[in-house]
mmCIF file of C-alpha atoms in Angstrom:
data_model
loop_
_atom_site.group_PDB
_atom_site.id
_atom_site.type_symbol
_atom_site.label_atom_id
_atom_site.label_comp_id
_atom_site.label_asym_id
_atom_site.label_seq_id
_atom_site.Cartn_x
_atom_site.Cartn_y
_atom_site.Cartn_z
ATOM 1 C CA UNK A 16 24.924 -18.916 -157.934
ATOM 2 C CA UNK A 17 25.784 -23.045 -157.718
ATOM 3 C CA UNK A 18 22.307 -24.591 -157.599
ATOM 4 C CA UNK A 19 22.207 -28.294 -156.986
ATOM 5 C CA UNK A 20 18.811 -29.886 -159.246
ATOM 6 C CA UNK A 21 17.799 -33.292 -157.787
ATOM 7 C CA UNK A 22 15.514 -35.291 -160.280
ATOM 8 C CA UNK A 23 17.208 -33.333 -162.815
ATOM 9 C CA UNK A 24 16.928 -36.503 -165.387
ATOM 10 C CA UNK A 25 13.685 -35.952 -165.506
ATOM 11 C CA UNK A 26 10.473 -34.039 -167.259
ATOM 12 C CA UNK A 27 11.271 -31.510 -165.146
ATOM 13 C CA UNK A 28 14.880 -31.236 -163.626
ATOM 14 C CA UNK A 29 16.377 -31.796 -166.971
ATOM 15 C CA UNK A 30 14.128 -28.911 -168.232
ATOM 16 C CA UNK A 31 15.134 -26.545 -165.347
ATOM 17 C CA UNK A 32 18.773 -27.618 -165.331
ATOM 18 C CA UNK A 33 19.013 -26.207 -169.480
ATOM 19 C CA UNK A 34 17.431 -23.154 -167.856
ATOM 20 C CA UNK A 35 19.504 -23.005 -164.956
ATOM 21 C CA UNK A 36 22.739 -23.238 -168.098
ATOM 22 C CA UNK A 37 21.713 -20.750 -170.240
ATOM 23 C CA UNK A 38 21.207 -17.675 -168.118
ATOM 24 C CA UNK A 39 25.025 -18.495 -166.401
ATOM 25 C CA UNK A 40 24.735 -20.517 -163.362
ATOM 26 C CA UNK A 41 26.621 -23.579 -161.925
ATOM 27 C CA UNK A 42 24.383 -26.779 -162.248
ATOM 28 C CA UNK A 43 25.137 -29.392 -160.217
ATOM 29 C CA UNK A 44 22.274 -32.241 -161.977
ATOM 30 C CA UNK A 45 21.634 -35.605 -159.491
ATOM 31 C CA UNK A 46 20.143 -38.322 -160.677
ATOM 32 C CA UNK A 47 20.233 -42.295 -160.382
ATOM 33 C CA UNK A 48 19.845 -41.646 -164.577
ATOM 34 C CA UNK A 49 22.005 -39.112 -166.706
ATOM 35 C CA UNK A 50 20.515 -40.145 -170.393
ATOM 36 C CA UNK A 51 18.899 -36.669 -170.797
ATOM 37 C CA UNK A 52 21.033 -33.852 -168.827
ATOM 38 C CA UNK A 53 23.484 -30.891 -169.745
ATOM 39 C CA UNK A 54 26.096 -32.369 -170.429
ATOM 40 C CA UNK A 55 27.278 -28.676 -169.250
ATOM 41 C CA UNK A 56 25.878 -29.085 -166.001
ATOM 42 C CA UNK A 57 27.870 -30.533 -163.422
ATOM 43 C CA UNK A 58 26.724 -34.553 -163.771
ATOM 44 C CA UNK A 59 26.693 -36.656 -159.886
ATOM 45 C CA UNK A 60 24.698 -40.198 -161.134
ATOM 46 C CA UNK A 61 23.537 -41.315 -157.188
ATOM 47 C CA UNK A 62 21.051 -42.077 -155.827
ATOM 48 C CA UNK A 63 20.017 -38.874 -152.954
ATOM 49 C CA UNK A 64 18.211 -41.030 -150.651
ATOM 50 C CA UNK A 65 21.673 -42.747 -150.315
ATOM 51 C CA UNK A 66 23.539 -39.864 -149.560
ATOM 52 C CA UNK A 67 24.750 -40.412 -145.889
ATOM 53 C CA UNK A 68 25.747 -35.972 -145.978
ATOM 54 C CA UNK A 69 23.617 -34.921 -149.568
ATOM 55 C CA UNK A 70 25.020 -31.099 -148.332
ATOM 56 C CA UNK A 71 28.618 -32.313 -149.043
ATOM 57 C CA UNK A 72 27.866 -34.526 -152.023
ATOM 58 C CA UNK A 73 26.923 -31.750 -154.089
ATOM 59 C CA UNK A 74 28.911 -29.397 -153.803
ATOM 60 C CA UNK A 75 27.902 -27.381 -150.837
ATOM 61 C CA UNK A 76 25.247 -25.121 -153.679
ATOM 62 C CA UNK A 77 23.771 -21.987 -151.703
ATOM 63 C CA UNK A 78 20.702 -23.691 -153.287
ATOM 64 C CA UNK A 79 19.028 -27.103 -153.762
ATOM 65 C CA UNK A 80 15.535 -27.302 -155.859
ATOM 66 C CA UNK A 81 14.418 -31.309 -154.785
ATOM 67 C CA UNK A 82 12.599 -31.963 -158.395
ATOM 68 C CA UNK A 83 13.245 -35.561 -157.844
ATOM 69 C CA UNK A 84 9.877 -37.928 -158.048
ATOM 70 C CA UNK A 85 8.980 -41.622 -158.895
ATOM 71 C CA UNK A 86 5.494 -41.897 -161.313
ATOM 72 C CA UNK A 87 4.159 -38.047 -160.812
ATOM 73 C CA UNK A 88 1.807 -38.898 -163.578
ATOM 74 C CA UNK A 89 0.326 -42.267 -161.834
ATOM 75 C CA UNK A 90 -1.753 -40.272 -159.078
ATOM 76 C CA UNK A 91 -2.385 -43.627 -157.558
ATOM 77 C CA UNK A 92 1.312 -45.749 -157.628
ATOM 78 C CA UNK A 93 1.712 -46.647 -153.669
ATOM 79 C CA UNK A 94 5.607 -45.445 -154.796
ATOM 80 C CA UNK A 95 4.603 -42.650 -152.955
ATOM 81 C CA UNK A 96 3.288 -43.122 -150.075
ATOM 82 C CA UNK A 97 6.548 -45.960 -149.478
ATOM 83 C CA UNK A 98 9.006 -43.131 -150.508
ATOM 84 C CA UNK A 99 8.073 -40.423 -148.488
ATOM 85 C CA UNK A 100 10.049 -41.233 -145.394
ATOM 86 C CA UNK A 101 13.241 -41.277 -147.359
ATOM 87 C CA UNK A 102 12.059 -37.793 -148.909
ATOM 88 C CA UNK A 103 11.783 -36.462 -145.842
ATOM 89 C CA UNK A 104 15.155 -38.082 -144.695
ATOM 90 C CA UNK A 105 16.612 -36.224 -147.774
ATOM 91 C CA UNK A 106 15.627 -32.585 -146.530
ATOM 92 C CA UNK A 107 15.797 -32.689 -143.446
ATOM 93 C CA UNK A 108 19.419 -33.445 -143.887
ATOM 94 C CA UNK A 109 19.972 -31.035 -146.051
ATOM 95 C CA UNK A 110 17.790 -27.959 -143.410
ATOM 96 C CA UNK A 111 20.560 -29.492 -141.157
ATOM 97 C CA UNK A 112 23.757 -28.148 -143.479
ATOM 98 C CA UNK A 113 24.716 -24.793 -144.421
ATOM 99 C CA UNK A 114 22.633 -23.888 -148.240
ATOM 100 C CA UNK A 115 21.326 -21.413 -148.339
ATOM 101 C CA UNK A 116 17.892 -21.333 -149.906
ATOM 102 C CA UNK A 117 16.593 -24.979 -149.361
ATOM 103 C CA UNK A 118 13.539 -25.018 -153.014
ATOM 104 C CA UNK A 119 11.047 -27.771 -153.608
ATOM 105 C CA UNK A 120 8.197 -28.819 -156.782
ATOM 106 C CA UNK A 121 5.381 -29.333 -155.113
ATOM 107 C CA UNK A 122 2.303 -30.314 -157.046
ATOM 108 C CA UNK A 123 -2.324 -29.125 -157.467
ATOM 109 C CA UNK A 124 -2.583 -32.192 -156.080
ATOM 110 C CA UNK A 125 -1.930 -31.340 -153.073
ATOM 111 C CA UNK A 126 -5.086 -29.170 -152.184
ATOM 112 C CA UNK A 127 -7.546 -31.613 -154.063
ATOM 113 C CA UNK A 128 -10.990 -31.162 -154.549
ATOM 114 C CA UNK A 129 -11.142 -27.186 -154.226
ATOM 115 C CA UNK A 130 -12.488 -24.595 -156.818
ATOM 116 C CA UNK A 131 -11.490 -21.353 -157.515
ATOM 117 C CA UNK A 132 -7.923 -19.368 -156.705
ATOM 118 C CA UNK A 133 -5.635 -21.320 -155.099
ATOM 119 C CA UNK A 134 -3.469 -18.928 -152.981
ATOM 120 C CA UNK A 135 -0.999 -19.877 -149.655
ATOM 121 C CA UNK A 136 -3.931 -20.248 -147.655
ATOM 122 C CA UNK A 137 -6.167 -22.202 -149.174
ATOM 123 C CA UNK A 138 -6.751 -25.612 -146.820
ATOM 124 C CA UNK A 139 -5.138 -28.800 -148.714
ATOM 125 C CA UNK A 140 -6.917 -31.763 -149.040
ATOM 126 C CA UNK A 141 -5.506 -34.226 -151.165
ATOM 127 C CA UNK A 142 -7.488 -37.688 -152.573
ATOM 128 C CA UNK A 143 -4.312 -39.668 -154.025
ATOM 129 C CA UNK A 144 -1.577 -41.126 -152.812
ATOM 130 C CA UNK A 145 0.110 -37.766 -155.226
ATOM 131 C CA UNK A 146 -1.059 -35.629 -153.595
ATOM 132 C CA UNK A 147 -1.341 -37.081 -150.589
ATOM 133 C CA UNK A 148 2.205 -37.625 -150.127
ATOM 134 C CA UNK A 149 3.316 -33.944 -151.845
ATOM 135 C CA UNK A 150 1.031 -32.479 -149.493
ATOM 136 C CA UNK A 151 3.058 -34.266 -146.214
ATOM 137 C CA UNK A 152 6.264 -33.354 -147.208
ATOM 138 C CA UNK A 153 5.567 -29.691 -147.611
ATOM 139 C CA UNK A 154 4.076 -29.675 -144.234
ATOM 140 C CA UNK A 155 7.490 -31.283 -143.029
ATOM 141 C CA UNK A 156 9.722 -28.740 -144.796
ATOM 142 C CA UNK A 157 7.775 -25.815 -143.605
ATOM 143 C CA UNK A 158 8.410 -27.467 -139.957
ATOM 144 C CA UNK A 159 11.878 -28.166 -141.035
ATOM 145 C CA UNK A 160 12.845 -24.939 -142.236
ATOM 146 C CA UNK A 161 11.146 -22.765 -139.086
ATOM 147 C CA UNK A 162 13.313 -25.168 -136.975
ATOM 148 C CA UNK A 163 16.772 -24.925 -138.676
ATOM 149 C CA UNK A 164 16.219 -21.271 -139.114
ATOM 150 C CA UNK A 165 15.678 -21.560 -142.759
ATOM 151 C CA UNK A 166 14.448 -19.785 -145.828
ATOM 152 C CA UNK A 167 12.680 -22.201 -148.277
ATOM 153 C CA UNK A 168 10.200 -22.277 -151.304
ATOM 154 C CA UNK A 169 7.542 -24.780 -151.997
ATOM 155 C CA UNK A 170 6.680 -24.519 -156.455
ATOM 156 C CA UNK A 171 3.557 -25.237 -156.742
ATOM 157 C CA UNK A 172 2.918 -26.841 -160.075
ATOM 158 C CA UNK A 173 -0.337 -26.917 -161.869
ATOM 159 C CA UNK A 174 -0.397 -28.055 -165.122
ATOM 160 C CA UNK A 175 2.118 -28.123 -167.931
ATOM 161 C CA UNK A 176 2.094 -28.225 -171.277
ATOM 162 C CA UNK A 177 5.074 -29.538 -173.277
ATOM 163 C CA UNK A 178 5.139 -29.618 -177.306
ATOM 164 C CA UNK A 179 6.659 -32.908 -179.906
ATOM 165 C CA UNK A 180 10.290 -31.641 -178.505
ATOM 166 C CA UNK A 181 9.234 -33.448 -174.821
ATOM 167 C CA UNK A 182 7.157 -36.090 -176.376
ATOM 168 C CA UNK A 183 9.790 -38.905 -175.067
ATOM 169 C CA UNK A 184 9.978 -37.927 -171.598
ATOM 170 C CA UNK A 185 6.384 -35.381 -171.593
ATOM 171 C CA UNK A 186 4.007 -38.802 -169.793
ATOM 172 C CA UNK A 187 1.418 -36.016 -169.250
ATOM 173 C CA UNK A 188 -2.031 -36.034 -172.291
ATOM 174 C CA UNK A 189 -0.079 -33.422 -174.314
ATOM 175 C CA UNK A 190 2.848 -36.098 -174.802
ATOM 176 C CA UNK A 191 -0.112 -39.289 -174.711
ATOM 177 C CA UNK A 192 -2.206 -37.722 -177.960
ATOM 178 C CA UNK A 193 1.421 -36.536 -179.641
ATOM 179 C CA UNK A 194 2.641 -40.112 -180.034
ATOM 180 C CA UNK A 195 -0.706 -41.729 -181.001
ATOM 181 C CA UNK A 196 -0.573 -38.870 -183.787
ATOM 182 C CA UNK A 197 3.346 -39.855 -183.871
ATOM 183 C CA UNK A 198 2.162 -43.047 -184.649
ATOM 184 C CA UNK A 199 -0.555 -42.530 -187.157
ATOM 185 C CA UNK A 200 -3.491 -43.403 -184.422
ATOM 186 C CA UNK A 201 -6.266 -41.746 -186.073
ATOM 187 C CA UNK A 202 -7.960 -40.907 -183.136
ATOM 188 C CA UNK A 203 -7.126 -40.164 -179.028
ATOM 189 C CA UNK A 204 -10.214 -41.148 -176.315
ATOM 190 C CA UNK A 205 -10.703 -37.564 -174.626
ATOM 191 C CA UNK A 206 -13.074 -36.579 -171.871
ATOM 192 C CA UNK A 207 -15.274 -34.218 -171.593
ATOM 193 C CA UNK A 208 -13.243 -31.692 -171.546
ATOM 194 C CA UNK A 209 -15.504 -28.972 -169.643
ATOM 195 C CA UNK A 210 -12.736 -28.968 -166.629
ATOM 196 C CA UNK A 211 -10.655 -25.949 -166.786
ATOM 197 C CA UNK A 212 -7.627 -25.730 -165.385
ATOM 198 C CA UNK A 213 -4.187 -23.361 -164.569
ATOM 199 C CA UNK A 214 -1.645 -24.264 -167.851
ATOM 200 C CA UNK A 215 1.402 -23.124 -168.722
ATOM 201 C CA UNK A 216 3.193 -24.147 -171.805
ATOM 202 C CA UNK A 217 6.756 -26.360 -170.222
ATOM 203 C CA UNK A 218 9.535 -23.202 -171.546
ATOM 204 C CA UNK A 219 7.327 -20.750 -170.014
ATOM 205 C CA UNK A 220 7.395 -23.486 -165.963
ATOM 206 C CA UNK A 221 10.589 -23.660 -166.129
ATOM 207 C CA UNK A 222 12.162 -20.139 -166.886
ATOM 208 C CA UNK A 223 9.449 -19.372 -163.982
ATOM 209 C CA UNK A 224 11.506 -21.814 -161.882
ATOM 210 C CA UNK A 225 14.588 -20.941 -162.496
ATOM 211 C CA UNK A 226 13.601 -16.666 -161.888
ATOM 212 C CA UNK A 227 12.183 -18.900 -158.246
ATOM 213 C CA UNK A 228 14.878 -19.989 -157.120
ATOM 214 C CA UNK A 229 17.488 -17.760 -158.246
ATOM 215 C CA UNK A 230 16.672 -14.773 -155.661
ATOM 216 C CA UNK A 231 16.335 -14.447 -152.032
ATOM 217 C CA UNK A 232 12.879 -11.458 -151.667
ATOM 218 C CA UNK A 233 9.917 -14.565 -152.155
ATOM 219 C CA UNK A 234 9.904 -17.822 -150.655
ATOM 220 C CA UNK A 235 7.086 -20.208 -149.042
ATOM 221 C CA UNK A 236 4.272 -22.057 -151.000
ATOM 222 C CA UNK A 237 4.783 -20.296 -154.645
ATOM 223 C CA UNK A 238 2.441 -20.991 -157.594
ATOM 224 C CA UNK A 239 3.620 -21.498 -160.809
ATOM 225 C CA UNK A 240 0.945 -20.593 -162.569
ATOM 226 C CA UNK A 241 -0.234 -18.386 -165.174
ATOM 227 C CA UNK A 242 -3.514 -17.547 -162.528
ATOM 228 C CA UNK A 243 -6.122 -17.907 -165.702
ATOM 229 C CA UNK A 244 -8.714 -20.906 -165.638
ATOM 230 C CA UNK A 245 -8.752 -22.572 -169.676
ATOM 231 C CA UNK A 246 -11.337 -25.522 -169.949
ATOM 232 C CA UNK A 247 -9.101 -28.054 -170.875
ATOM 233 C CA UNK A 248 -11.085 -29.417 -173.902
ATOM 234 C CA UNK A 249 -9.836 -26.018 -175.301
ATOM 235 C CA UNK A 250 -6.194 -26.481 -174.286
ATOM 236 C CA UNK A 251 -6.331 -29.021 -176.204
ATOM 237 C CA UNK A 252 -7.437 -28.558 -179.675
ATOM 238 C CA UNK A 253 -4.676 -25.616 -179.689
ATOM 239 C CA UNK A 254 -1.945 -27.769 -178.628
ATOM 240 C CA UNK A 255 -3.340 -30.152 -182.229
ATOM 241 C CA UNK A 256 -3.510 -26.968 -183.751
ATOM 242 C CA UNK A 257 -0.202 -25.571 -182.844
ATOM 243 C CA UNK A 258 1.922 -28.618 -183.029
ATOM 244 C CA UNK A 259 -0.219 -29.657 -186.158
ATOM 245 C CA UNK A 260 -0.719 -33.134 -185.238
ATOM 246 C CA UNK A 261 -3.766 -35.023 -187.449
ATOM 247 C CA UNK A 262 -4.650 -36.782 -184.892
ATOM 248 C CA UNK A 263 -8.619 -35.786 -183.913
ATOM 249 C CA UNK A 264 -9.906 -35.992 -180.506
ATOM 250 C CA UNK A 265 -13.031 -38.685 -179.669
ATOM 251 C CA UNK A 266 -14.822 -36.744 -177.407
ATOM 252 C CA UNK A 267 -16.131 -38.537 -174.384
ATOM 253 C CA UNK A 268 -14.945 -42.072 -174.771
ATOM 254 C CA UNK A 269 -13.755 -41.793 -171.029
ATOM 255 C CA UNK A 270 -14.889 -40.257 -167.928
ATOM 256 C CA UNK A 271 -13.668 -37.170 -166.404
ATOM 257 C CA UNK A 272 -11.525 -37.970 -162.946
ATOM 258 C CA UNK A 273 -13.858 -37.916 -159.877
ATOM 259 C CA UNK A 274 -10.714 -36.150 -157.846
ATOM 260 C CA UNK A 275 -10.783 -33.549 -160.775
ATOM 261 C CA UNK A 276 -12.008 -30.305 -159.705
ATOM 262 C CA UNK A 277 -14.019 -28.903 -161.897
ATOM 263 C CA UNK A 278 -12.413 -24.950 -162.303
ATOM 264 C CA UNK A 279 -9.144 -24.586 -160.376
ATOM 265 C CA UNK A 280 -6.378 -21.666 -161.034
ATOM 266 C CA UNK A 281 -3.779 -20.376 -158.777
ATOM 267 C CA UNK A 282 -3.237 -17.095 -157.300
ATOM 268 C CA UNK A 283 0.463 -16.006 -159.249
ATOM 269 C CA UNK A 284 1.094 -12.639 -157.161
ATOM 270 C CA UNK A 285 4.273 -13.608 -156.053
ATOM 271 C CA UNK A 286 6.009 -14.692 -159.760
ATOM 272 C CA UNK A 287 5.011 -11.826 -160.661
ATOM 273 C CA UNK A 288 6.386 -9.922 -157.879
ATOM 274 C CA UNK A 289 9.823 -11.699 -159.063
ATOM 275 C CA UNK A 290 8.920 -11.354 -162.010
ATOM 276 C CA UNK A 291 9.019 -8.167 -161.573
ATOM 277 C CA UNK A 292 12.286 -7.374 -159.806
ATOM 278 C CA UNK A 293 13.739 -9.312 -162.190
ATOM 279 C CA UNK A 294 12.969 -6.762 -164.697
ATOM 280 C CA UNK A 295 14.737 -4.401 -162.340
#
């Protein structure tokens, strides 16, 4: 299968590219910067927003994975709102092309403050620029898919746990604590960590994304999630142990972010169906 991946140089995009190549797919990796992209991919160093006919310029792929997004870890960056219309224009061009399916990476931050299991019909009420922009793109993508009779997937990511290998590109709290440990910082300022989130290891995340976009039986909103809530402090403590870090947590140094849910996790029923079909 020929799959185009935008944002292929990024933290998530580069991992998905590696996974797809390992599975034997033809990958068209598109990004303005290319230093982190697997050289086995067909690399296109370009700004997708400047493409007049992205489907043709990306080599007429069977599937598009739109993973490009700026400042994903800076939740109130104005770039999320400023770039939204550009993402919409790009998706609209692809919807009018002959691509078979369009998959877009989403985020739990579309949901906003919510407690419990998140499924396809969970109401969304985002409270950050990041969540608002992603949620708006999801709504537009759904609308355009119906208008153009195009199959689409919205791959909703929850909380991804990296490792030492991804330390330089991982801007999450897990990447930050690894960098602090490498700098021999004795303590790491942390929140109370009592909130419960849905965590998934980076390797499992990219594998599940690859599974989802290389099949056409399950579409719409797909939670790339473990389906289980876990306290942040417990997962961080495990991360420190698993990666043999010497740094200690300064628990309670920072207050919890006011927009973080107390307990939120994804309904991964669709993901299980995909995995079951893959094993047959």
